[in-house]
Amino acid sequence: MPLESGGDGRGESGKPGPAGAPGRSRGSAVVIGGGIAGLTSALVLADAGLRVTLAEARPRLGGLAFSFRRTGAAGELTVDNGQHVFLRCCTAYRWFLDRIEGSRLAPLQDRLDVPVLDARGARLGRLHRTALPVPLHLAAGLARYPHLSLAERARVARAALALKKLDPADPALDATDFATWLRRHGQSERAVEALWDLVGVATLNARAGEASLGLAAMVFKTGLLSEPGAADIGWARVPLGQLHDTLARAALDKAEVRTVLQGRAQVVGRAADRGWLVDISTGAKGTGAEQLHADTVVLAVPQHETRGLLPDGALDEPDRLLSIGTSPILNIHVVYDRTVLDRPFLAALGTPVQWVFDRTDASGLRGGGQYVALSQSAAHDEIDTPVATLRERYLPELARLLPAARNAQVRDFFVTRERTATFAPTPGVGRLRPGTRTRAPGLYLAGAWTDTGWPATMEGAVRSGVTAARAALSELGLRHATPLPAFGVGSTKEAA
């Protein structure tokens, strides 16, 4: 749909708008970025009656949660760039799945149950819950968790109760690291490895010593200590692209959002009428050009790209965005000639392997065998390691963990790398993360890196997109309903 239309129904691009679109004269918006945050903003704004154009530089939607086709030794596969999971407490992302009609394709566990295998002796334990009230819901699982001693389990329980008393929004918590707090509360190195980092690395993309206590407290309080089912795990049973590209694009089309793929924003500036002008390059080589005119602009791109698009005066200290670091995730993909993993996923201890997932069905693997994917978070030391070296390192580790892999043939081995997968949740990052509003009326920020109160997750991305859209609608004087259940944790900084 064209963004700006005049009396003849044509927008800045000169293309005709949709005929008979009632309620579409309430304003216009450009959303820059087609990741989950941008998709959310575009849908909420369009649902409120705005004419919306979504510009995405890539030839697809979904940001860093995407899929691609690969033809290799194991045939043609649909590969997710990395394994993404969510929890029952991720009410915003679950709303997003409902909005794009994808919830059935990404179901949740009935109850939290995480197999944890220690490669040192191949001892299997489980982190699981019951239906008892918090914190008793985890008591039975912790009591039987074999990777900690009885004394360590007791100290973990006491630390969890102390953690429950913390306020994640307290700026003092952002100034220290999680490991320091854990040591003060009697946590051994083994307890950090077998529990706190097991969860924290996967959710924060950082180890305890590199993670803000405020963000760590938020993760553990919300996921494990808020309600019994909060940490039940969900994941896509189909390729991520089917959710975040195919279904999301269908939802945008149904909401009459005009989507411009391979449309990279070059300049964002004021129009003479106090609206906004957005210059974008278009096409695979960026040789085309288009200028969009809008009342509202949402920048839903990474922090460094946002800094380059911000007009003068939009933020008091715009260069602070450049101080928000990034953290990588490495994904190792192995296709075996037989089944080696007899469960959907497992977490590992005593080995470089972190989490292993069965991706056989979702990938479309044919001809038998099994496709497993290793998700390696906080992978600073290995993100640039050559594939051959990774193969030499990780295939023996998988054989240690999975006995069936010892005699299996490897049909394919490949690696995907996200060097800037998430913002780095280091101590002090909280003061750097901006709120959704800027000092320029009509210009808003979205992205998991903004001040959502959450770490860099799909949940945080959706929350940022909703917060940006709600702020825009409020400024336009339009009534809107909060579309999310339990949307109590949002951006804590509404002004720039």
XYZ file of C-alpha atoms in Angstrom:
496
model
C 0.000 0.000 0.000
C 1.346 3.474 -0.800
C 2.207 5.447 2.265
C 1.019 8.903 1.383
C -2.014 9.445 -0.827
C -3.455 12.569 -2.315
C -6.844 13.291 -3.827
C -6.252 10.868 -6.664
C -5.358 7.974 -4.338
C -1.702 7.969 -5.331
C 1.204 8.059 -2.927
C 4.735 9.441 -3.198
C 5.731 6.518 -5.372
C 2.971 7.311 -7.844
C 1.406 3.898 -7.423
C -2.328 3.672 -6.775
C -3.500 2.743 -3.309
C -6.098 0.093 -2.515
C -9.624 1.019 -3.364
C -12.316 1.117 -0.725
C -10.121 1.020 2.387
C -12.424 2.482 5.042
C -10.834 4.060 8.097
C -7.490 4.501 6.358
C -7.371 8.298 6.466
C -6.129 8.554 10.049
C -2.440 9.078 9.254
C 0.503 7.357 7.669
C 3.595 5.577 8.934
C 6.850 4.193 7.659
C 8.439 1.323 9.563
C 12.105 0.797 8.708
C 13.163 -2.780 9.328
C 11.309 -6.046 8.772
C 12.552 -7.992 11.760
C 10.175 -9.054 14.510
C 10.126 -5.574 16.084
C 9.328 -3.893 12.770
C 6.705 -6.482 11.842
C 4.989 -5.911 15.171
C 4.973 -2.127 14.841
C 3.618 -2.312 11.312
C 0.779 -4.649 12.293
C -0.274 -2.659 15.364
C -0.210 0.646 13.455
C -2.158 -0.838 10.549
C -4.686 -2.419 12.894
C -5.326 1.075 14.277
C -6.155 2.362 10.804
C -2.899 3.967 9.653
C -1.548 3.617 6.123
C 1.706 1.762 6.701
C 4.743 1.067 4.542
C 7.328 -1.402 5.817
C 10.790 -1.104 4.246
C 13.212 -4.001 4.710
C 16.724 -4.005 3.240
C 16.845 -7.790 2.859
C 14.875 -9.745 0.249
C 12.914 -11.397 3.075
C 11.293 -10.629 6.422
C 12.166 -11.940 9.865
C 15.437 -10.219 10.727
C 17.856 -12.630 12.390
C 15.202 -15.317 12.959
C 15.087 -16.688 9.418
C 15.559 -19.760 7.238
C 17.339 -20.482 3.986
C 17.579 -23.327 1.501
C 20.778 -25.343 1.347
C 21.757 -28.001 -1.159
C 24.585 -30.134 0.150
C 25.752 -33.682 0.655
C 22.516 -34.560 2.502
C 20.318 -33.153 -0.247
C 18.154 -30.054 -0.079
C 17.441 -28.763 3.419
C 15.578 -25.837 4.893
C 17.953 -24.469 7.510
C 17.232 -22.054 10.341
C 20.124 -19.655 10.822
C 19.953 -20.522 14.520
C 17.743 -22.262 17.032
C 15.197 -19.914 18.620
C 12.988 -20.864 21.558
C 10.536 -18.968 23.738
C 8.864 -19.522 27.096
C 5.281 -19.503 28.290
C 6.017 -16.190 30.052
C 6.762 -14.643 26.627
C 3.222 -13.331 26.307
C 4.150 -10.726 23.697
C 5.773 -13.172 21.292
C 2.894 -15.594 21.812
C 0.489 -12.779 20.893
C 2.589 -12.157 17.783
C 2.290 -15.826 16.811
C -1.472 -15.589 17.266
C -1.566 -12.403 15.180
C 0.166 -14.058 12.223
C -1.828 -17.294 12.733
C 1.275 -19.318 13.574
C 0.717 -20.509 17.154
C -0.150 -24.049 16.105
C 3.242 -24.310 14.411
C 5.186 -23.358 17.563
C 3.567 -25.181 20.496
C 4.714 -25.150 24.116
C 5.688 -28.044 26.351
C 2.936 -29.158 28.695
C 5.449 -28.675 31.522
C 9.064 -27.570 31.688
C 11.345 -30.569 31.159
C 14.973 -30.081 30.126
C 17.250 -33.120 29.802
C 20.757 -32.181 31.000
C 23.534 -34.605 30.076
C 26.988 -34.409 31.669
C 29.620 -35.660 29.243
C 31.828 -36.551 32.215
C 30.345 -39.976 32.780
C 27.293 -39.496 30.550
C 25.027 -38.894 33.533
C 21.570 -37.640 32.605
C 19.551 -35.306 34.799
C 16.432 -33.218 34.273
C 15.346 -29.721 35.121
C 11.573 -29.986 35.390
C 8.604 -28.575 37.251
C 5.409 -29.728 38.877
C 2.061 -27.961 39.191
C 2.777 -26.816 42.751
C 2.897 -23.079 43.521
C 6.115 -21.069 43.137
C 8.776 -21.844 44.348
C 7.693 -25.387 45.251
C 7.101 -26.137 41.548
C 10.875 -26.595 41.094
C 11.602 -28.292 44.424
C 11.155 -31.892 43.279
C 13.260 -31.385 40.179
C 16.030 -29.664 42.100
C 16.006 -32.345 44.806
C 16.678 -35.026 42.178
C 19.075 -33.019 40.016
C 22.199 -35.217 39.963
C 24.645 -32.577 38.751
C 24.703 -30.781 42.114
C 25.484 -32.047 45.596
C 22.887 -31.887 48.353
C 24.652 -28.867 49.874
C 24.813 -27.122 46.476
C 21.086 -27.696 45.915
C 20.304 -26.132 49.279
C 22.455 -23.089 48.468
C 20.777 -22.789 45.046
C 17.365 -22.725 46.730
C 18.493 -19.983 49.118
C 19.969 -17.943 46.253
C 16.746 -18.291 44.265
C 14.747 -16.895 47.184
C 17.195 -13.979 47.467
C 16.974 -13.384 43.725
C 13.192 -13.250 43.947
C 13.487 -10.210 46.243
C 15.530 -8.167 43.756
C 14.021 -5.424 41.599
C 15.438 -5.845 38.073
C 14.714 -2.163 37.345
C 16.999 -1.005 40.176
C 19.896 0.851 38.455
C 22.304 -0.492 41.078
C 21.733 -4.026 39.769
C 22.713 -2.953 36.274
C 26.074 -1.743 37.567
C 27.304 -5.154 38.737
C 27.684 -8.560 37.139
C 25.692 -11.673 37.910
C 28.731 -13.799 38.817
C 29.705 -11.451 41.654
C 26.211 -11.735 43.123
C 26.253 -15.533 42.778
C 29.572 -15.793 44.605
C 28.239 -13.601 47.418
C 25.355 -16.034 47.740
C 27.498 -19.135 48.052
C 27.232 -20.527 44.544
C 30.024 -22.912 43.589
C 31.617 -23.061 40.158
C 29.776 -26.322 39.544
C 26.430 -24.724 40.462
C 27.103 -21.840 38.091
C 27.903 -24.261 35.272
C 25.142 -26.770 35.949
C 22.308 -24.326 36.569
C 22.845 -20.568 36.445
C 24.897 -20.465 33.245
C 22.988 -23.358 31.738
C 19.923 -21.110 31.717
C 21.629 -17.728 31.593
C 23.863 -18.293 28.585
C 20.906 -19.452 26.500
C 18.672 -16.521 27.499
C 21.181 -13.689 27.944
C 23.813 -14.753 25.380
C 26.447 -14.116 28.037
C 28.033 -15.960 30.920
C 27.381 -14.825 34.457
C 30.588 -12.796 34.679
C 29.651 -10.811 31.577
C 25.961 -10.287 32.337
C 24.220 -7.430 34.113
C 22.715 -8.530 37.412
C 19.586 -6.549 36.521
C 18.991 -8.496 33.309
C 19.860 -11.814 34.956
C 17.427 -11.096 37.785
C 14.747 -10.273 35.229
C 15.297 -13.583 33.403
C 15.251 -15.807 36.477
C 12.461 -13.958 38.289
C 10.189 -13.925 35.257
C 11.048 -17.328 33.824
C 11.461 -19.446 36.934
C 9.982 -17.575 39.880
C 6.850 -15.797 38.643
C 4.348 -18.625 38.105
C 4.635 -22.401 37.778
C 4.356 -22.620 34.002
C 6.395 -19.523 33.123
C 9.459 -21.461 31.901
C 7.667 -24.072 29.784
C 9.559 -24.088 26.481
C 8.162 -23.539 23.005
C 9.867 -23.721 19.639
C 8.924 -23.753 15.978
C 8.176 -27.179 14.518
C 8.527 -25.624 11.061
C 11.296 -23.478 9.561
C 11.460 -20.020 11.107
C 10.961 -18.499 7.679
C 7.509 -20.044 7.492
C 6.561 -18.022 10.579
C 8.501 -14.772 10.338
C 8.488 -14.401 6.559
C 5.657 -16.357 4.921
C 2.948 -16.017 7.584
C 4.109 -12.549 8.619
C 3.944 -11.335 5.016
C 0.418 -12.761 4.680
C -0.612 -10.911 7.851
C 0.877 -7.673 6.530
C -0.925 -8.091 3.221
C -4.213 -8.754 4.993
C -3.680 -5.619 7.120
C -3.024 -3.662 3.884
C 0.562 -2.863 4.801
C 2.699 -2.048 1.790
C 5.895 -4.102 2.092
C 9.039 -2.996 0.253
C 11.693 -5.692 0.275
C 15.239 -4.754 -0.736
C 14.312 -1.252 0.361
C 17.154 0.211 2.421
C 16.595 3.501 4.236
C 19.241 6.070 3.377
C 17.991 9.308 4.939
C 15.283 10.178 7.451
C 14.439 13.868 7.615
C 11.744 16.425 8.253
C 9.247 17.372 5.565
C 8.031 20.915 5.050
C 4.665 20.017 6.598
C 6.405 18.765 9.779
C 5.892 15.186 8.691
C 8.760 12.917 7.705
C 10.550 12.087 4.466
C 12.313 8.740 4.161
C 14.622 8.159 1.210
C 15.143 4.496 0.395
C 17.214 2.701 -2.197
C 15.446 -0.212 -3.837
C 16.310 -3.317 -5.797
C 18.949 -5.999 -5.372
C 21.769 -3.589 -6.185
C 20.201 -0.520 -4.623
C 20.037 1.256 -7.973
C 16.413 2.332 -7.581
C 15.180 5.113 -5.328
C 11.941 6.135 -3.666
C 10.928 8.861 -1.247
C 8.225 8.113 1.312
C 6.220 10.773 3.152
C 4.693 9.943 6.536
C 3.345 11.351 9.778
C 5.171 8.685 11.799
C 8.448 6.825 11.390
C 9.552 3.805 13.418
C 13.241 2.882 13.214
C 13.283 -0.871 13.871
C 16.868 -1.635 12.870
C 20.008 -2.456 14.914
C 21.498 0.211 17.129
C 24.437 1.068 14.883
C 22.181 1.433 11.847
C 19.744 3.487 13.906
C 22.531 5.891 14.830
C 23.258 6.466 11.155
C 19.618 7.312 10.391
C 18.829 9.546 13.372
C 18.344 13.196 12.450
C 20.208 15.803 14.501
C 18.685 16.409 17.908
C 16.578 13.242 17.993
C 18.506 11.926 21.021
C 20.543 13.882 23.540
C 23.551 11.587 23.240
C 23.089 9.577 20.052
C 26.624 8.176 20.110
C 25.700 6.196 23.213
C 23.981 3.785 20.839
C 27.415 2.901 19.489
C 28.478 1.856 22.984
C 25.848 -0.905 23.096
C 27.977 -3.906 22.239
C 26.983 -7.100 20.484
C 27.356 -10.781 21.294
C 27.695 -13.620 18.752
C 25.983 -16.982 18.403
C 27.537 -19.892 16.528
C 25.363 -22.676 15.126
C 26.793 -26.031 14.111
C 24.704 -28.280 11.869
C 25.355 -32.014 11.518
C 23.447 -34.540 9.414
C 24.011 -38.165 10.401
C 23.042 -41.318 8.517
C 21.015 -42.566 11.499
C 19.190 -41.350 14.584
C 21.646 -40.270 17.286
C 19.444 -38.067 19.505
C 16.357 -39.743 20.971
C 14.648 -36.578 22.258
C 13.748 -33.171 20.786
C 16.640 -31.419 22.526
C 19.087 -31.598 25.390
C 21.501 -29.356 27.269
C 25.062 -30.473 27.940
C 27.659 -30.075 30.685
C 31.354 -30.927 30.798
C 31.794 -30.261 27.091
C 31.977 -27.264 24.733
C 28.546 -28.336 23.430
C 25.763 -26.218 24.965
C 22.372 -27.212 23.504
C 21.526 -29.821 20.848
C 18.241 -29.822 18.900
C 16.679 -32.316 16.508
C 15.842 -30.392 13.307
C 15.121 -33.402 11.088
C 11.433 -32.881 10.388
C 11.555 -29.093 10.148
C 14.439 -29.216 7.670
C 12.686 -31.586 5.253
C 15.538 -34.113 5.417
C 14.889 -37.047 3.135
C 16.475 -40.456 2.823
C 16.715 -41.321 6.501
C 19.171 -40.174 9.112
C 18.953 -37.251 11.516
C 19.824 -33.571 11.405
C 20.948 -32.051 14.701
C 21.823 -28.422 15.357
C 24.090 -27.150 18.111
C 23.333 -23.686 19.470
C 26.484 -22.103 20.920
C 25.765 -18.781 22.610
C 28.330 -16.201 23.773
C 30.641 -17.669 21.133
C 33.241 -14.895 21.117
C 36.159 -17.347 21.049
C 34.833 -19.472 18.188
C 32.760 -17.225 15.946
C 35.540 -16.949 13.347
C 36.970 -20.460 13.765
C 37.273 -22.312 10.421
C 34.684 -24.979 9.681
C 37.331 -27.729 9.505
C 38.549 -26.882 13.004
C 35.022 -26.836 14.353
C 34.376 -30.216 12.779
C 37.458 -31.682 14.460
C 36.392 -30.219 17.796
C 32.662 -30.908 17.887
C 32.154 -34.281 16.216
C 34.142 -36.064 18.961
C 32.192 -34.107 21.590
C 28.909 -35.242 20.082
C 30.209 -38.812 20.112
C 30.969 -38.417 23.844
C 27.441 -37.199 24.510
C 25.491 -39.436 22.141
C 26.642 -43.066 21.971
C 24.752 -43.661 18.719
C 26.881 -40.999 17.036
C 30.073 -42.991 17.576
C 29.399 -45.381 14.718
C 27.278 -43.032 12.616
C 28.437 -41.568 9.336
C 28.332 -37.802 8.919
C 26.460 -36.953 5.737
C 26.896 -33.189 6.064
C 28.526 -30.674 8.412
C 28.165 -26.914 8.105
C 28.137 -23.784 10.221
C 26.073 -20.607 10.425
C 27.373 -17.562 12.267
C 25.606 -14.529 13.669
C 28.409 -12.210 14.748
C 26.019 -9.563 16.038
C 23.214 -11.890 17.114
C 22.147 -9.879 20.168
C 23.110 -6.808 22.099
C 25.660 -7.602 24.801
C 23.935 -7.635 28.225
C 27.030 -6.347 30.021
C 26.889 -4.426 33.300
C 25.987 -0.814 32.558
C 24.095 -1.542 29.349
C 20.823 -0.481 30.968
C 21.792 3.195 31.013
C 22.674 3.003 27.313
C 19.422 1.477 26.063
C 17.050 4.237 24.900
C 13.291 4.284 25.274
C 11.003 4.247 22.287
C 10.351 7.997 22.121
C 12.846 10.441 20.670
C 12.969 14.256 20.940
C 11.686 14.440 17.372
C 7.861 14.218 17.390
C 6.680 11.343 15.245
C 9.984 9.428 15.325
C 10.220 6.254 17.414
C 12.719 3.490 18.093
C 12.050 -0.255 18.231
C 14.231 -3.297 18.573
C 15.187 -5.787 21.256
C 18.162 -3.532 22.079
C 15.906 -0.669 23.212
C 14.866 -0.395 26.849
C 12.230 -3.110 27.017
C 13.266 -4.431 30.424
C 14.059 -7.750 28.690
C 17.291 -9.183 27.297
C 17.723 -9.616 23.545
C 14.917 -12.060 22.796
C 12.038 -12.377 20.375
C 9.854 -11.389 23.315
C 11.795 -8.162 23.768
C 11.544 -7.427 20.046
C 7.756 -7.762 20.034
C 7.405 -5.667 23.183
C 9.525 -2.914 21.639
C 7.405 -2.930 18.489
C 4.178 -2.658 20.450
C 5.588 0.103 22.668
C 6.686 2.134 19.639
C 3.313 1.739 17.927
C 1.387 2.662 21.073
C 3.500 5.795 21.566
C 2.908 6.818 17.959
C -0.828 6.311 18.212
C -0.978 8.293 21.435
C 0.872 11.205 19.854
C -1.507 11.125 16.897
C -4.418 11.297 19.324
C -5.778 7.919 18.268
C -7.442 5.570 20.708
C -5.879 2.162 20.890
C -6.174 -0.972 22.951
C -3.137 -2.747 24.338
C -3.043 -5.916 22.208
C -1.007 -8.005 24.627
C -1.922 -10.025 27.705
C 0.068 -9.167 30.830
C 1.921 -6.360 29.110
C 3.248 -5.077 32.421
C 6.984 -5.081 31.638
C 7.574 -2.546 28.919
C 9.965 0.207 28.071
C 11.109 1.951 31.207
C 12.255 5.075 29.399
C 9.507 6.710 27.427
C 11.446 9.944 26.805
C 14.736 10.337 25.018
